[in-house]
Coordinates of C-alpha atoms in Angstrom, one line a residue:
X229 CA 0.0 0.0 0.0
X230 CA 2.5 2.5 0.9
X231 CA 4.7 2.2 -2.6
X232 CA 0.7 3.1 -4.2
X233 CA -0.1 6.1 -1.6
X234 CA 3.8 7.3 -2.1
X235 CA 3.4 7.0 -6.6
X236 CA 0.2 9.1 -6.1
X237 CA 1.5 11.9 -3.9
X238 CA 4.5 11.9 -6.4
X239 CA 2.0 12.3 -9.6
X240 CA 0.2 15.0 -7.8
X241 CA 3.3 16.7 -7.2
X242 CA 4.4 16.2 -11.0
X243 CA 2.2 19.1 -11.6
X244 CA 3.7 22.5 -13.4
X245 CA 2.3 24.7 -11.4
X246 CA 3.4 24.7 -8.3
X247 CA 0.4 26.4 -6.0
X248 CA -2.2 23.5 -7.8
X249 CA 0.3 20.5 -6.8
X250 CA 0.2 21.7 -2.7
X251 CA -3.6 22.6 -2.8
X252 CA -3.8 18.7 -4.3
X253 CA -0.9 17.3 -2.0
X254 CA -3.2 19.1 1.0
X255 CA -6.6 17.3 -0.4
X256 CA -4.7 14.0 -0.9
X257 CA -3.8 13.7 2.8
X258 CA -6.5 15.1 4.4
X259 CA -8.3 12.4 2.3
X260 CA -6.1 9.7 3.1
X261 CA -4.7 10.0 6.5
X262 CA -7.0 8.7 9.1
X263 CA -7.9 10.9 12.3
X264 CA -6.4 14.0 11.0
X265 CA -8.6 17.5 11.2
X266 CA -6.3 20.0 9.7
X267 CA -3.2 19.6 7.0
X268 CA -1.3 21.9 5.4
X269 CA 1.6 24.6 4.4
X270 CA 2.8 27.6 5.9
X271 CA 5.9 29.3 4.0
X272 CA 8.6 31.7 5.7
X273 CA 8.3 35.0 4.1
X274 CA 10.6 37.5 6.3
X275 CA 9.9 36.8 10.1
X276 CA 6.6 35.1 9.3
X277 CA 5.0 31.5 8.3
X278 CA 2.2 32.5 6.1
X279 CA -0.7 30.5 5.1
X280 CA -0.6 28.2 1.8
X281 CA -2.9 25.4 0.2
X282 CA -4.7 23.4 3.4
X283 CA -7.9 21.2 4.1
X284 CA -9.6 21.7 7.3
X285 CA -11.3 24.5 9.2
X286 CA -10.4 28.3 8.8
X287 CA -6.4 28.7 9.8
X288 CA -4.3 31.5 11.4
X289 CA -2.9 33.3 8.6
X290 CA 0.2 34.3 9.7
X291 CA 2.6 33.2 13.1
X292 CA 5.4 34.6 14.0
X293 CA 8.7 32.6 13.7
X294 CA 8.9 32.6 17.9
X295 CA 5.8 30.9 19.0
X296 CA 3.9 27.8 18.6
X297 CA 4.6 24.8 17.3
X298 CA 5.1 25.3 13.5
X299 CA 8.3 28.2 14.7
X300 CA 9.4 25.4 17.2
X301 CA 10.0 23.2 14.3
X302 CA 11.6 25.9 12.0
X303 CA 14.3 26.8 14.5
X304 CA 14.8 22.9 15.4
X305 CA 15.0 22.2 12.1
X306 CA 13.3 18.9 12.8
X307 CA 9.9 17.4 12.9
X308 CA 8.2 18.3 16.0
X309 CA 5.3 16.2 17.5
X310 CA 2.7 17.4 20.1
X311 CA 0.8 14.8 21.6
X312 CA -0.6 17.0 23.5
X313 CA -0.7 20.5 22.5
X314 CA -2.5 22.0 25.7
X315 CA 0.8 21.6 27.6
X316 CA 3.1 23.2 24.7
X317 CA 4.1 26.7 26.5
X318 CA 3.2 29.2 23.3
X319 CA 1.0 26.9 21.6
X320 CA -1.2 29.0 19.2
X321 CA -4.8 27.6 18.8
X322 CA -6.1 28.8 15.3
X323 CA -8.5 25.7 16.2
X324 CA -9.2 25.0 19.9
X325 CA -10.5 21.8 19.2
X326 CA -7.2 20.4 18.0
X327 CA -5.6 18.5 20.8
X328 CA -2.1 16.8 18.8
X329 CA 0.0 17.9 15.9
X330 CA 3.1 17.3 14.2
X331 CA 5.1 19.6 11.7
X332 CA 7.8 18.9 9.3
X333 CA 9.9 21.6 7.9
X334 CA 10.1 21.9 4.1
X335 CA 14.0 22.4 3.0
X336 CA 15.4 23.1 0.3
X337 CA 19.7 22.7 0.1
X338 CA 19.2 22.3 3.7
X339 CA 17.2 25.8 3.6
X340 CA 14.0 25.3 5.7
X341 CA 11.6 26.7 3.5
X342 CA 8.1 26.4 5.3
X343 CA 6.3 23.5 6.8
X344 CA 3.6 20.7 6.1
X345 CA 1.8 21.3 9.5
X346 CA -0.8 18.5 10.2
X347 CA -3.6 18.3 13.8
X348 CA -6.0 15.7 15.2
X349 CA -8.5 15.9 17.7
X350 CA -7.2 12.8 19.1
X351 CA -4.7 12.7 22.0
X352 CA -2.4 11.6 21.8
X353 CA -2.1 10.7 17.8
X354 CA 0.7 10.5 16.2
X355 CA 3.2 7.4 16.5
X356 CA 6.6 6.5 14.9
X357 CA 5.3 5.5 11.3
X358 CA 3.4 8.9 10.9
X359 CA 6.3 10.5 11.4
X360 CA 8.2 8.2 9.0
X361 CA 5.4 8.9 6.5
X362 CA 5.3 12.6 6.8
X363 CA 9.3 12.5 6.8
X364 CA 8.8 11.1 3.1
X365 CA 6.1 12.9 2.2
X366 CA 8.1 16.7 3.3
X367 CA 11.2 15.3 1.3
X368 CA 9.3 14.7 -1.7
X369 CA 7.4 17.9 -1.4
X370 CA 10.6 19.7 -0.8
X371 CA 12.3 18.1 -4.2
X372 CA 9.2 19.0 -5.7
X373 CA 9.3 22.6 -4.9
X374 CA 13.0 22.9 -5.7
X375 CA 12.2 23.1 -9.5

């Protein structure tokens, strides 16, 4: 199953245009990753993540790069998971119903470049394979974006 779910992210991604391969890459997990209520992208412009393509409720459109979760993971430079975000100090709660999350930074040449961001309701939700998964799925985003 995973070589299938791994060839179809990668033909979503072989789009030209770069802003209709995330908005798909965003549908395409929400769709296929179970117990999830929010995914998506938030791109460093100066000493901001703003907002790109995501599934899921209305999001914060812009966090600063020293506070919350998604910054936490920029300046590690590593993905970050929550399992319970209620007890991360600075947590920023664009949904309050969201209880777990894990984000991945996007890099390019070893430049982080954003972030696939990704909640659940559940607590706690996310276990070693999700974060294999979304380790593969940010690399081949990343490549993706490269170009």
């Amino acid at each position: 199953m995973e070589m299938t779910y791994f060839k179809q992210l990668k033909n979503l991604l072989d789009e030209d245009d770069k802003l209709a391969a995330l908005c798909n890459t965003a549908a395409f997990l929400f769709e296929t990753i179970d117990d999830i209520n929010w995914v998506g992208f938030y791109f460093i412009k100066g000493d901001e993540l703003v907002l790109g393509p995501f599934q899921g409720r209305v999001a914060c459109t812009r966090l600063k790069l020293n506070k919350g979760v998604c910054a936490f993971a920029v300046n590690a430079r590593q993905l970050i998971v929550v399992n319970n975000v209620h007890e991360f100090e600075g947590h920023i709660a664009c949904d309050d119903r969201t209880n777990a999350e894990l984000v991945v930074p996007l890099k390019i040449d070893n430049k982080i470049i954003g972030v696939l961001d990704v909640d659940s309701l559940s607590l706690p939700r996310f276990k070693k394979e999700d974060e294999d998964r979304f380790e593969i799925v940010a690399r081949l985003i990343s490549e993706r974006l490269r170009y």
